[in-house]
mmCIF file of C-alpha atoms in Angstrom:
data_model
loop_
_atom_site.group_PDB
_atom_site.id
_atom_site.type_symbol
_atom_site.label_atom_id
_atom_site.label_comp_id
_atom_site.label_asym_id
_atom_site.label_seq_id
_atom_site.Cartn_x
_atom_site.Cartn_y
_atom_site.Cartn_z
ATOM 1 C CA MET M 525 -81.031 -16.232 -32.238
ATOM 2 C CA ASN M 526 -80.628 -14.059 -29.188
ATOM 3 C CA GLU M 527 -82.187 -13.762 -25.687
ATOM 4 C CA ALA M 528 -84.202 -10.507 -26.879
ATOM 5 C CA SER M 529 -86.359 -12.954 -28.899
ATOM 6 C CA VAL M 530 -87.749 -14.499 -25.967
ATOM 7 C CA THR M 531 -89.822 -11.841 -24.287
ATOM 8 C CA LEU M 532 -92.755 -11.972 -21.819
ATOM 9 C CA ASN M 533 -94.986 -10.833 -24.621
ATOM 10 C CA ALA M 534 -93.961 -13.824 -26.775
ATOM 11 C CA ILE M 535 -94.771 -16.195 -23.977
ATOM 12 C CA GLU M 536 -98.199 -14.501 -23.253
ATOM 13 C CA GLU M 537 -98.929 -14.704 -27.182
ATOM 14 C CA ALA M 538 -97.991 -18.417 -26.868
ATOM 15 C CA ARG M 539 -100.458 -18.870 -23.930
ATOM 16 C CA ALA M 540 -103.112 -17.216 -26.185
ATOM 17 C CA ARG M 541 -102.078 -19.650 -29.188
ATOM 18 C CA LEU M 542 -102.339 -22.593 -27.039
ATOM 19 C CA LYS M 543 -105.692 -22.083 -25.368
ATOM 20 C CA GLY M 544 -107.819 -25.218 -25.934
ATOM 21 C CA LEU M 545 -104.815 -27.222 -27.226
ATOM 22 C CA VAL M 546 -103.089 -27.651 -23.862
ATOM 23 C CA HIS M 547 -104.356 -28.315 -20.399
ATOM 24 C CA GLU M 548 -103.635 -25.605 -17.576
ATOM 25 C CA THR M 549 -102.259 -28.305 -15.361
ATOM 26 C CA PRO M 550 -103.014 -28.361 -11.388
ATOM 27 C CA LEU M 551 -100.694 -26.816 -8.846
ATOM 28 C CA ASP M 552 -101.555 -29.062 -5.861
ATOM 29 C CA MET M 553 -100.059 -28.701 -2.154
ATOM 30 C CA SER M 554 -98.141 -31.927 -1.170
ATOM 31 C CA HIS M 555 -98.706 -32.492 2.510
ATOM 32 C CA THR M 556 -96.178 -35.303 2.435
ATOM 33 C CA ILE M 557 -93.204 -33.287 0.932
ATOM 34 C CA THR M 558 -94.141 -30.132 2.771
ATOM 35 C CA THR M 559 -93.441 -32.455 6.090
ATOM 36 C CA LEU M 560 -90.451 -34.030 4.830
ATOM 37 C CA ALA M 561 -88.595 -30.788 3.297
ATOM 38 C CA ASP M 562 -89.833 -28.532 6.026
ATOM 39 C CA ARG M 563 -91.522 -26.023 3.656
ATOM 40 C CA GLU M 564 -94.879 -25.431 2.102
ATOM 41 C CA THR M 565 -94.481 -27.325 -1.337
ATOM 42 C CA TYR M 566 -96.753 -27.381 -4.446
ATOM 43 C CA LEU M 567 -96.392 -29.829 -7.294
ATOM 44 C CA LYS M 568 -96.991 -28.354 -10.745
ATOM 45 C CA LEU M 569 -98.287 -31.339 -12.533
ATOM 46 C CA GLU M 570 -97.105 -31.276 -15.797
ATOM 47 C CA ASN M 571 -97.281 -35.188 -15.923
ATOM 48 C CA LEU M 572 -101.082 -35.084 -16.322
ATOM 49 C CA GLN M 573 -100.458 -32.703 -19.366
ATOM 50 C CA ARG M 574 -101.432 -33.961 -23.018
ATOM 51 C CA THR M 575 -98.916 -36.573 -23.994
ATOM 52 C CA GLY M 576 -97.908 -36.808 -20.349
ATOM 53 C CA SER M 577 -95.394 -34.092 -20.588
ATOM 54 C CA PHE M 578 -94.795 -30.331 -20.958
ATOM 55 C CA LYS M 579 -93.231 -30.458 -24.214
ATOM 56 C CA ILE M 580 -96.638 -30.408 -26.110
ATOM 57 C CA ARG M 581 -96.549 -26.554 -25.383
ATOM 58 C CA GLY M 582 -93.188 -25.606 -27.072
ATOM 59 C CA ALA M 583 -93.589 -28.110 -29.856
ATOM 60 C CA SER M 584 -96.918 -26.807 -30.601
ATOM 61 C CA ASN M 585 -96.170 -23.066 -30.125
ATOM 62 C CA CYS M 586 -93.567 -23.699 -32.538
ATOM 63 C CA ILE M 587 -95.170 -25.596 -34.949
ATOM 64 C CA MET M 588 -98.173 -23.341 -35.081
ATOM 65 C CA THR M 589 -96.039 -20.230 -35.921
ATOM 66 C CA LEU M 590 -94.798 -21.747 -39.215
ATOM 67 C CA SER M 591 -95.481 -20.621 -42.670
ATOM 68 C CA PRO M 592 -97.586 -22.288 -45.215
ATOM 69 C CA GLU M 593 -94.253 -23.142 -47.202
ATOM 70 C CA GLN M 594 -92.597 -24.491 -44.057
ATOM 71 C CA LYS M 595 -95.502 -26.689 -43.095
ATOM 72 C CA GLU M 596 -95.663 -28.336 -46.554
ATOM 73 C CA ARG M 597 -92.007 -29.259 -46.223
ATOM 74 C CA GLY M 598 -92.786 -31.082 -43.264
ATOM 75 C CA ILE M 599 -91.142 -31.038 -39.693
ATOM 76 C CA ILE M 600 -88.440 -33.148 -38.018
ATOM 77 C CA ALA M 601 -87.193 -33.187 -34.411
ATOM 78 C CA ALA M 602 -84.742 -35.077 -32.199
ATOM 79 C CA SER M 603 -85.827 -36.188 -28.746
ATOM 80 C CA ALA M 604 -85.334 -38.880 -26.143
ATOM 81 C CA GLY M 605 -89.219 -39.258 -25.750
ATOM 82 C CA ASN M 606 -91.243 -36.331 -24.535
ATOM 83 C CA HIS M 607 -90.424 -33.815 -27.163
ATOM 84 C CA ALA M 608 -90.932 -36.517 -29.873
ATOM 85 C CA GLN M 609 -94.673 -37.104 -28.682
ATOM 86 C CA GLY M 610 -95.333 -33.356 -28.656
ATOM 87 C CA VAL M 611 -93.799 -32.622 -32.269
ATOM 88 C CA ALA M 612 -95.773 -35.627 -33.284
ATOM 89 C CA LEU M 613 -99.407 -34.763 -31.939
ATOM 90 C CA GLY M 614 -98.651 -31.013 -32.951
ATOM 91 C CA GLY M 615 -97.779 -32.072 -36.599
ATOM 92 C CA THR M 616 -100.786 -34.474 -36.690
ATOM 93 C CA MET M 617 -102.978 -31.917 -35.384
ATOM 94 C CA ASN M 618 -101.913 -29.095 -38.136
ATOM 95 C CA ALA M 619 -101.922 -31.980 -40.830
ATOM 96 C CA ILE M 620 -97.939 -31.801 -40.980
ATOM 97 C CA ARG M 621 -95.613 -34.914 -41.779
ATOM 98 C CA SER M 622 -93.304 -35.448 -39.009
ATOM 99 C CA THR M 623 -90.284 -37.409 -38.511
ATOM 100 C CA VAL M 624 -88.547 -37.838 -34.997
ATOM 101 C CA VAL M 625 -85.016 -39.238 -34.260
ATOM 102 C CA MET M 626 -84.925 -41.005 -31.056
ATOM 103 C CA PRO M 627 -81.793 -42.513 -29.322
ATOM 104 C CA GLU M 628 -81.696 -46.364 -29.652
ATOM 105 C CA ALA M 629 -82.368 -47.031 -25.924
ATOM 106 C CA ALA M 630 -85.355 -44.597 -25.721
ATOM 107 C CA PRO M 631 -87.893 -46.137 -23.501
ATOM 108 C CA LEU M 632 -90.476 -48.283 -25.365
ATOM 109 C CA ALA M 633 -93.351 -46.667 -24.160
ATOM 110 C CA LYS M 634 -92.257 -43.097 -25.471
ATOM 111 C CA VAL M 635 -91.428 -44.735 -28.890
ATOM 112 C CA GLN M 636 -94.595 -46.262 -29.262
ATOM 113 C CA ALA M 637 -96.576 -43.383 -28.067
ATOM 114 C CA THR M 638 -94.761 -41.211 -30.624
ATOM 115 C CA LYS M 639 -95.554 -43.497 -33.503
ATOM 116 C CA GLY M 640 -99.269 -43.555 -32.100
ATOM 117 C CA TYR M 641 -99.208 -39.780 -32.445
ATOM 118 C CA GLY M 642 -98.589 -40.070 -36.178
ATOM 119 C CA ALA M 643 -94.807 -39.473 -36.479
ATOM 120 C CA ASN M 644 -92.169 -41.518 -38.600
ATOM 121 C CA VAL M 645 -89.748 -42.802 -35.586
ATOM 122 C CA VAL M 646 -86.081 -43.063 -36.694
ATOM 123 C CA LEU M 647 -83.905 -44.849 -34.022
ATOM 124 C CA HIS M 648 -80.361 -43.684 -34.068
ATOM 125 C CA GLY M 649 -77.505 -43.485 -31.726
ATOM 126 C CA LYS M 650 -76.727 -44.322 -28.092
ATOM 127 C CA THR M 651 -77.408 -40.546 -26.812
ATOM 128 C CA PHE M 652 -79.872 -37.636 -27.320
ATOM 129 C CA ASP M 653 -76.672 -35.670 -28.931
ATOM 130 C CA GLU M 654 -75.808 -38.713 -31.548
ATOM 131 C CA SER M 655 -79.857 -38.497 -32.283
ATOM 132 C CA LEU M 656 -79.818 -34.609 -32.748
ATOM 133 C CA ALA M 657 -76.976 -34.797 -35.259
ATOM 134 C CA LYS M 658 -78.596 -37.498 -37.247
ATOM 135 C CA ALA M 659 -81.803 -35.463 -37.232
ATOM 136 C CA MET M 660 -79.889 -32.241 -38.840
ATOM 137 C CA GLU M 661 -78.542 -34.686 -41.454
ATOM 138 C CA ILE M 662 -81.823 -35.823 -42.310
ATOM 139 C CA GLN M 663 -83.240 -31.961 -42.376
ATOM 140 C CA LYS M 664 -80.648 -30.946 -44.861
ATOM 141 C CA GLU M 665 -81.522 -33.752 -47.129
ATOM 142 C CA THR M 666 -85.346 -33.257 -46.972
ATOM 143 C CA GLY M 667 -85.823 -29.293 -46.281
ATOM 144 C CA ALA M 668 -88.235 -30.030 -43.269
ATOM 145 C CA TYR M 669 -88.308 -27.711 -40.638
ATOM 146 C CA PHE M 670 -86.484 -28.545 -37.536
ATOM 147 C CA VAL M 671 -88.205 -28.371 -34.287
ATOM 148 C CA HIS M 672 -85.500 -27.964 -31.731
ATOM 149 C CA PRO M 673 -86.375 -29.548 -28.415
ATOM 150 C CA TYR M 674 -85.141 -26.672 -26.569
ATOM 151 C CA ASP M 675 -82.899 -24.148 -28.369
ATOM 152 C CA ASP M 676 -85.745 -22.449 -30.330
ATOM 153 C CA PRO M 677 -87.464 -19.117 -29.322
ATOM 154 C CA MET M 678 -91.035 -20.387 -30.071
ATOM 155 C CA VAL M 679 -90.390 -23.449 -28.081
ATOM 156 C CA ILE M 680 -88.925 -21.779 -25.271
ATOM 157 C CA ALA M 681 -91.929 -19.292 -25.247
ATOM 158 C CA GLY M 682 -94.269 -22.327 -25.233
ATOM 159 C CA GLN M 683 -92.608 -23.830 -22.210
ATOM 160 C CA GLY M 684 -92.621 -20.323 -20.475
ATOM 161 C CA THR M 685 -96.414 -20.724 -20.138
ATOM 162 C CA VAL M 686 -95.822 -23.047 -17.265
ATOM 163 C CA GLY M 687 -94.512 -20.220 -15.365
ATOM 164 C CA LEU M 688 -97.506 -17.968 -16.201
ATOM 165 C CA GLU M 689 -99.943 -20.487 -14.789
ATOM 166 C CA ILE M 690 -97.879 -20.940 -11.436
ATOM 167 C CA LEU M 691 -97.785 -17.279 -10.934
ATOM 168 C CA GLU M 692 -101.566 -17.065 -11.362
ATOM 169 C CA GLN M 693 -102.385 -20.338 -9.351
ATOM 170 C CA CYS M 694 -100.242 -19.349 -6.573
ATOM 171 C CA PRO M 695 -99.652 -15.265 -6.602
ATOM 172 C CA ASP M 696 -97.476 -15.515 -3.272
ATOM 173 C CA ILE M 697 -95.244 -18.504 -4.562
ATOM 174 C CA GLU M 698 -91.629 -17.827 -3.472
ATOM 175 C CA ASN M 699 -89.643 -20.619 -5.056
ATOM 176 C CA ILE M 700 -90.041 -22.393 -8.178
ATOM 177 C CA VAL M 701 -87.758 -25.371 -9.021
ATOM 178 C CA VAL M 702 -87.356 -26.791 -12.283
ATOM 179 C CA PRO M 703 -85.696 -29.775 -14.098
ATOM 180 C CA ALA M 704 -83.023 -29.106 -16.834
ATOM 181 C CA GLY M 705 -81.689 -30.911 -19.603
ATOM 182 C CA GLY M 706 -81.180 -28.659 -22.627
ATOM 183 C CA GLY M 707 -82.676 -25.935 -20.665
ATOM 184 C CA GLY M 708 -85.931 -24.736 -22.700
ATOM 185 C CA LEU M 709 -88.426 -25.505 -19.840
ATOM 186 C CA LEU M 710 -86.011 -23.882 -17.349
ATOM 187 C CA SER M 711 -85.310 -20.723 -19.442
ATOM 188 C CA GLY M 712 -88.935 -20.373 -20.525
ATOM 189 C CA ILE M 713 -90.377 -20.375 -16.942
ATOM 190 C CA ALA M 714 -87.212 -18.104 -15.570
ATOM 191 C CA THR M 715 -88.080 -15.686 -18.393
ATOM 192 C CA ALA M 716 -91.621 -15.544 -17.723
ATOM 193 C CA VAL M 717 -91.529 -15.323 -13.887
ATOM 194 C CA LYS M 718 -88.833 -12.798 -13.465
ATOM 195 C CA ASN M 719 -90.324 -10.632 -15.890
ATOM 196 C CA LYS M 720 -93.768 -10.593 -14.079
ATOM 197 C CA ALA M 721 -92.453 -11.193 -10.498
ATOM 198 C CA PRO M 722 -88.889 -10.667 -10.161
ATOM 199 C CA HIS M 723 -88.871 -11.412 -6.400
ATOM 200 C CA VAL M 724 -89.539 -15.048 -6.839
ATOM 201 C CA LYS M 725 -86.506 -17.213 -6.901
ATOM 202 C CA VAL M 726 -85.946 -19.803 -9.714
ATOM 203 C CA TYR M 727 -83.539 -22.909 -9.582
ATOM 204 C CA GLY M 728 -83.035 -25.298 -11.867
ATOM 205 C CA VAL M 729 -81.962 -29.070 -11.320
ATOM 206 C CA GLN M 730 -79.949 -31.612 -12.617
ATOM 207 C CA SER M 731 -78.699 -35.075 -12.178
ATOM 208 C CA GLU M 732 -74.940 -35.694 -11.207
ATOM 209 C CA LYS M 733 -74.989 -37.769 -14.323
ATOM 210 C CA ALA M 734 -75.826 -34.816 -16.828
ATOM 211 C CA PRO M 735 -74.745 -31.601 -15.024
ATOM 212 C CA ALA M 736 -73.726 -29.682 -18.028
ATOM 213 C CA ILE M 737 -76.121 -26.492 -17.266
ATOM 214 C CA TYR M 738 -75.027 -26.830 -13.644
ATOM 215 C CA LEU M 739 -71.428 -26.572 -14.655
ATOM 216 C CA GLY M 740 -71.782 -23.779 -16.887
ATOM 217 C CA LYS M 741 -73.704 -21.761 -14.284
ATOM 218 C CA LYS M 742 -71.013 -22.337 -12.030
ATOM 219 C CA GLN M 743 -68.153 -21.612 -14.372
ATOM 220 C CA ASN M 744 -70.400 -18.533 -15.795
ATOM 221 C CA LYS M 745 -69.947 -19.769 -19.369
ATOM 222 C CA TRP M 746 -71.551 -22.218 -21.587
ATOM 223 C CA VAL M 747 -70.017 -25.884 -21.657
ATOM 224 C CA SER M 748 -70.652 -29.082 -22.994
ATOM 225 C CA HIS M 749 -70.319 -32.431 -20.708
ATOM 226 C CA PRO M 750 -70.900 -35.869 -21.744
ATOM 227 C CA SER M 751 -74.043 -37.158 -20.242
ATOM 228 C CA GLY M 752 -73.878 -40.473 -18.423
ATOM 229 C CA LYS M 753 -76.587 -43.100 -17.933
ATOM 230 C CA THR M 754 -79.371 -41.413 -15.867
ATOM 231 C CA ILE M 755 -82.549 -42.152 -14.796
ATOM 232 C CA ALA M 756 -83.651 -38.764 -15.507
ATOM 233 C CA ASP M 757 -83.425 -39.944 -19.491
ATOM 234 C CA GLY M 758 -85.584 -36.728 -20.459
ATOM 235 C CA CYS M 759 -82.531 -34.661 -19.051
ATOM 236 C CA ALA M 760 -79.644 -36.598 -20.504
ATOM 237 C CA VAL M 761 -78.217 -33.826 -22.679
ATOM 238 C CA GLY M 762 -74.671 -33.042 -22.838
ATOM 239 C CA MET M 763 -74.874 -30.037 -24.756
ATOM 240 C CA PRO M 764 -77.508 -27.684 -23.726
ATOM 241 C CA GLY M 765 -78.712 -24.608 -25.711
ATOM 242 C CA LYS M 766 -76.794 -21.530 -26.406
ATOM 243 C CA LEU M 767 -79.948 -19.398 -26.245
ATOM 244 C CA THR M 768 -81.388 -21.286 -23.082
ATOM 245 C CA PHE M 769 -78.129 -20.763 -21.491
ATOM 246 C CA SER M 770 -77.949 -17.016 -22.046
ATOM 247 C CA LEU M 771 -81.485 -16.919 -20.490
ATOM 248 C CA ILE M 772 -80.560 -19.052 -17.518
ATOM 249 C CA GLN M 773 -77.352 -17.095 -16.968
ATOM 250 C CA LYS M 774 -79.744 -13.927 -16.961
ATOM 251 C CA TYR M 775 -82.681 -15.266 -14.948
ATOM 252 C CA VAL M 776 -82.060 -18.199 -12.947
ATOM 253 C CA ASP M 777 -80.697 -17.609 -9.288
ATOM 254 C CA ASP M 778 -78.933 -20.998 -9.049
ATOM 255 C CA MET M 779 -78.536 -24.354 -10.453
ATOM 256 C CA LEU M 780 -79.016 -27.602 -7.912
ATOM 257 C CA LEU M 781 -77.647 -31.103 -8.377
ATOM 258 C CA VAL M 782 -79.307 -34.379 -7.093
ATOM 259 C CA LYS M 783 -78.007 -37.961 -6.915
ATOM 260 C CA GLU M 784 -79.518 -40.971 -8.978
ATOM 261 C CA GLU M 785 -80.486 -42.692 -5.721
ATOM 262 C CA ASP M 786 -82.479 -39.612 -4.633
ATOM 263 C CA ILE M 787 -84.317 -39.303 -7.758
ATOM 264 C CA ALA M 788 -85.248 -42.910 -7.441
ATOM 265 C CA ALA M 789 -86.376 -42.358 -3.948
ATOM 266 C CA ALA M 790 -88.427 -39.388 -4.885
ATOM 267 C CA MET M 791 -90.094 -41.189 -7.406
ATOM 268 C CA LEU M 792 -91.173 -43.957 -5.150
ATOM 269 C CA LEU M 793 -92.377 -41.484 -2.274
ATOM 270 C CA VAL M 794 -94.636 -39.579 -4.652
ATOM 271 C CA LEU M 795 -96.037 -42.833 -6.236
ATOM 272 C CA GLU M 796 -96.471 -44.540 -3.087
ATOM 273 C CA ARG M 797 -97.597 -41.501 -1.061
ATOM 274 C CA GLY M 798 -99.175 -39.181 -3.798
ATOM 275 C CA LYS M 799 -100.409 -41.895 -6.127
ATOM 276 C CA LEU M 800 -98.606 -39.904 -8.876
ATOM 277 C CA VAL M 801 -96.297 -41.479 -11.651
ATOM 278 C CA MET M 802 -93.384 -39.160 -12.396
ATOM 279 C CA GLU M 803 -90.439 -39.916 -14.641
ATOM 280 C CA GLY M 804 -86.914 -39.402 -13.658
ATOM 281 C CA ALA M 805 -86.616 -35.841 -14.961
ATOM 282 C CA GLY M 806 -89.683 -34.842 -13.066
ATOM 283 C CA ALA M 807 -88.793 -36.182 -9.970
ATOM 284 C CA MET M 808 -85.452 -34.012 -9.750
ATOM 285 C CA PRO M 809 -87.096 -31.007 -8.047
ATOM 286 C CA VAL M 810 -88.652 -33.556 -5.575
ATOM 287 C CA ALA M 811 -85.347 -34.915 -4.835
ATOM 288 C CA ALA M 812 -83.920 -31.514 -4.335
ATOM 289 C CA ALA M 813 -86.475 -30.551 -1.789
ATOM 290 C CA LEU M 814 -86.452 -33.868 -0.029
ATOM 291 C CA GLN M 815 -82.734 -33.378 0.142
ATOM 292 C CA HIS M 816 -82.986 -29.855 1.470
ATOM 293 C CA LEU M 817 -80.969 -28.385 -1.273
ATOM 294 C CA ILE M 818 -83.289 -25.323 -2.235
ATOM 295 C CA PRO M 819 -81.365 -22.489 -0.592
ATOM 296 C CA THR M 820 -84.099 -19.904 0.037
ATOM 297 C CA PRO M 821 -87.123 -20.665 2.491
ATOM 298 C CA GLY M 822 -90.629 -20.159 1.726
ATOM 299 C CA LYS M 823 -93.625 -21.242 -0.359
ATOM 300 C CA THR M 824 -92.276 -23.457 -2.964
ATOM 301 C CA ALA M 825 -93.574 -24.977 -6.321
ATOM 302 C CA LEU M 826 -91.778 -28.022 -7.857
ATOM 303 C CA VAL M 827 -92.264 -28.441 -11.625
ATOM 304 C CA ILE M 828 -93.032 -32.186 -12.136
ATOM 305 C CA SER M 829 -92.100 -31.892 -16.079
ATOM 306 C CA GLY M 830 -93.552 -35.549 -17.216
ATOM 307 C CA GLY M 831 -94.822 -38.873 -16.415
ATOM 308 C CA ASN M 832 -93.936 -40.799 -19.143
ATOM 309 C CA ILE M 833 -92.031 -43.845 -17.906
ATOM 310 C CA ASP M 834 -91.695 -47.497 -18.851
ATOM 311 C CA VAL M 835 -93.324 -49.925 -16.397
ATOM 312 C CA ASN M 836 -90.378 -52.183 -16.364
ATOM 313 C CA THR M 837 -88.412 -49.131 -15.184
ATOM 314 C CA VAL M 838 -91.112 -48.379 -12.753
ATOM 315 C CA SER M 839 -90.441 -51.973 -11.458
ATOM 316 C CA ARG M 840 -86.804 -50.995 -11.140
ATOM 317 C CA ILE M 841 -87.586 -47.986 -9.453
ATOM 318 C CA ILE M 842 -89.562 -49.540 -6.743
ATOM 319 C CA GLU M 843 -87.007 -52.342 -6.117
ATOM 320 C CA THR M 844 -84.224 -49.720 -5.754
ATOM 321 C CA GLY M 845 -86.316 -47.375 -3.640
ATOM 322 C CA LEU M 846 -87.437 -50.020 -1.307
ATOM 323 C CA MET M 847 -83.652 -51.175 -1.063
ATOM 324 C CA ARG M 848 -82.533 -47.461 -0.226
ATOM 325 C CA THR M 849 -85.128 -46.630 2.183
ATOM 326 C CA GLY M 850 -84.718 -49.997 4.292
ATOM 327 C CA ARG M 851 -87.899 -51.682 3.336
ATOM 328 C CA ARG M 852 -86.203 -54.527 1.642
ATOM 329 C CA VAL M 853 -82.663 -56.047 2.342
ATOM 330 C CA LYS M 854 -80.726 -58.970 1.263
ATOM 331 C CA LEU M 855 -78.571 -60.723 3.897
ATOM 332 C CA GLU M 856 -75.938 -63.286 3.655
ATOM 333 C CA THR M 857 -74.461 -65.523 6.276
ATOM 334 C CA ARG M 858 -72.619 -68.824 6.774
ATOM 335 C CA MET M 859 -73.656 -71.344 9.417
ATOM 336 C CA ALA M 860 -73.185 -75.119 10.365
ATOM 337 C CA ASP M 861 -74.404 -77.644 7.801
ATOM 338 C CA ARG M 862 -76.401 -79.662 10.145
ATOM 339 C CA PRO M 863 -80.196 -80.184 11.061
ATOM 340 C CA GLY M 864 -81.978 -77.411 12.647
ATOM 341 C CA GLU M 865 -79.407 -74.555 12.141
ATOM 342 C CA LEU M 866 -81.563 -72.935 9.310
ATOM 343 C CA VAL M 867 -84.733 -73.202 11.715
ATOM 344 C CA LYS M 868 -82.755 -71.449 14.292
ATOM 345 C CA PHE M 869 -81.702 -68.713 11.935
ATOM 346 C CA ILE M 870 -85.313 -68.211 10.679
ATOM 347 C CA LYS M 871 -86.815 -68.010 14.152
ATOM 348 C CA HIS M 872 -84.474 -64.939 14.892
ATOM 349 C CA LEU M 873 -85.863 -63.330 11.936
ATOM 350 C CA GLU M 874 -89.458 -64.289 13.434
ATOM 351 C CA LYS M 875 -88.570 -62.551 16.396
ATOM 352 C CA MET M 876 -87.614 -59.451 14.674
ATOM 353 C CA GLN M 877 -90.840 -59.479 12.615
ATOM 354 C CA ALA M 878 -88.918 -59.504 9.279
ATOM 355 C CA ASN M 879 -90.990 -60.970 6.236
ATOM 356 C CA ILE M 880 -88.997 -63.499 4.330
ATOM 357 C CA LEU M 881 -89.307 -62.966 0.484
ATOM 358 C CA SER M 882 -86.931 -65.360 -0.643
ATOM 359 C CA ILE M 883 -84.027 -67.872 0.876
ATOM 360 C CA THR M 884 -81.543 -69.986 -0.560
ATOM 361 C CA HIS M 885 -79.500 -72.679 1.052
ATOM 362 C CA GLU M 886 -76.019 -73.286 -0.580
ATOM 363 C CA ARG M 887 -74.098 -76.505 0.344
ATOM 364 C CA VAL M 888 -71.652 -76.455 -2.322
ATOM 365 C CA ASP M 889 -69.469 -73.309 -2.911
ATOM 366 C CA ARG M 890 -65.641 -72.960 -3.420
ATOM 367 C CA SER M 891 -65.785 -70.169 -0.634
ATOM 368 C CA LEU M 892 -67.237 -72.461 1.917
ATOM 369 C CA LEU M 893 -65.473 -74.833 4.436
ATOM 370 C CA LEU M 894 -66.266 -78.471 4.695
ATOM 371 C CA GLY M 895 -69.455 -78.618 6.838
ATOM 372 C CA GLU M 896 -70.637 -75.094 6.083
ATOM 373 C CA THR M 897 -73.681 -73.859 4.366
ATOM 374 C CA LEU M 898 -74.272 -70.398 2.767
ATOM 375 C CA VAL M 899 -77.489 -68.827 3.290
ATOM 376 C CA SER M 900 -78.891 -65.725 1.414
ATOM 377 C CA VAL M 901 -82.211 -64.357 2.598
ATOM 378 C CA GLU M 902 -84.325 -61.491 1.035
ATOM 379 C CA LEU M 903 -86.353 -59.562 3.576
ATOM 380 C CA GLU M 904 -89.335 -57.159 3.785
ATOM 381 C CA THR M 905 -88.423 -54.847 6.379
ATOM 382 C CA LYS M 906 -90.146 -51.749 7.832
ATOM 383 C CA ASN M 907 -87.134 -49.066 7.553
ATOM 384 C CA ALA M 908 -83.314 -48.617 7.952
ATOM 385 C CA ALA M 909 -83.675 -48.410 11.577
ATOM 386 C CA HIS M 910 -85.515 -52.051 11.514
ATOM 387 C CA VAL M 911 -82.561 -53.253 9.213
ATOM 388 C CA ASN M 912 -80.060 -52.349 11.717
ATOM 389 C CA GLU M 913 -81.900 -54.028 14.573
ATOM 390 C CA ILE M 914 -82.114 -57.263 12.603
ATOM 391 C CA GLU M 915 -78.523 -57.123 11.607
ATOM 392 C CA GLU M 916 -77.778 -56.485 15.622
ATOM 393 C CA GLU M 917 -79.780 -59.292 16.576
ATOM 394 C CA LEU M 918 -78.320 -61.795 14.162
ATOM 395 C CA ARG M 919 -74.677 -60.782 15.128
ATOM 396 C CA GLN M 920 -75.615 -60.825 18.953
ATOM 397 C CA ALA M 921 -76.404 -64.638 18.120
ATOM 398 C CA GLY M 922 -73.024 -65.237 16.505
ATOM 399 C CA TYR M 923 -73.928 -64.826 12.981
ATOM 400 C CA THR M 924 -71.453 -63.028 10.639
ATOM 401 C CA ILE M 925 -73.719 -61.026 8.390
ATOM 402 C CA GLU M 926 -73.003 -59.405 4.949
ATOM 403 C CA VAL M 927 -75.568 -57.055 3.803
ATOM 404 C CA ARG M 928 -76.086 -57.190 -0.116
#
């Protein structure tokens, strides 16, 4: 495989092939992000795609180009979840047996959805790279065709159709920001965009916990880098594709890096203000925009790559986001263990219009002096400034406050 195998013509053929199978997802302007990011911002909503992510594009395009003999032997894939669903549905729609190897810690929602689309699921390994090695082992044993999650010309071409849609939906777009793990979506979009509208800037974005492509781009060479635990589990790839990286080197203007807490905050913002569910990988472009990391000005499209997220994770994201934005805080203080002291403390909170969510009053703790009590309180607050005002009010009243 080489970069010459991924062309604008191949991407346009993929789009014709996928017509009627995948949705042309909306490109919607976000007034909230436009205001906060200080740039006219549009969201390419691949979280509204069939199977909940862009992966159906590349997987289906690859499967539809297989020979009858290859289809007969079945298909196999490795995936953290979204590619798994794309392969499962693509296989079922073409009456092909499919097997998908997923990390043992893959979100339950993605595992169940993959089985529901008709695939045999094998859970193996703690990371995607371990799952990938297992899938290659099974492929050698069975002769099934391996549908690579990103480093395959037909997969890349399928993902590139997202870029064609953005250019048609907003011909005067100036920047496109794309999440990256293995690089299939980023390399496909960049190939399409730079061959049709070379003036448009294309940026990739990764989490600090999974920065392999970012590091490779900065060092001007392909590198592998172990992926840490990241909320952007769909992009937790330690070994990006060789083909995808070659295309990224050729077409992508720069790579951006975002923090885990900023990804969580972006997910919460879009959930609350935009009424849209994004998974961690899909939220990375939003995080980059909100942190003002995009280096060039102008009209910008953020590719929201998927929306498949476990509801338990959503709950944790909400909690984390509320804490980070100062809308929920835990305070701890000590006070005299005598009648009326707790009431006095609560009256200060009432004065500051802080809503008490929970409160504990510990009289027995090895760190306490005789006659002391430890009070921990969780508050619903307005913002970070409000939290600072509450702390100042309590300190002025003589309390020693610790924020948890």
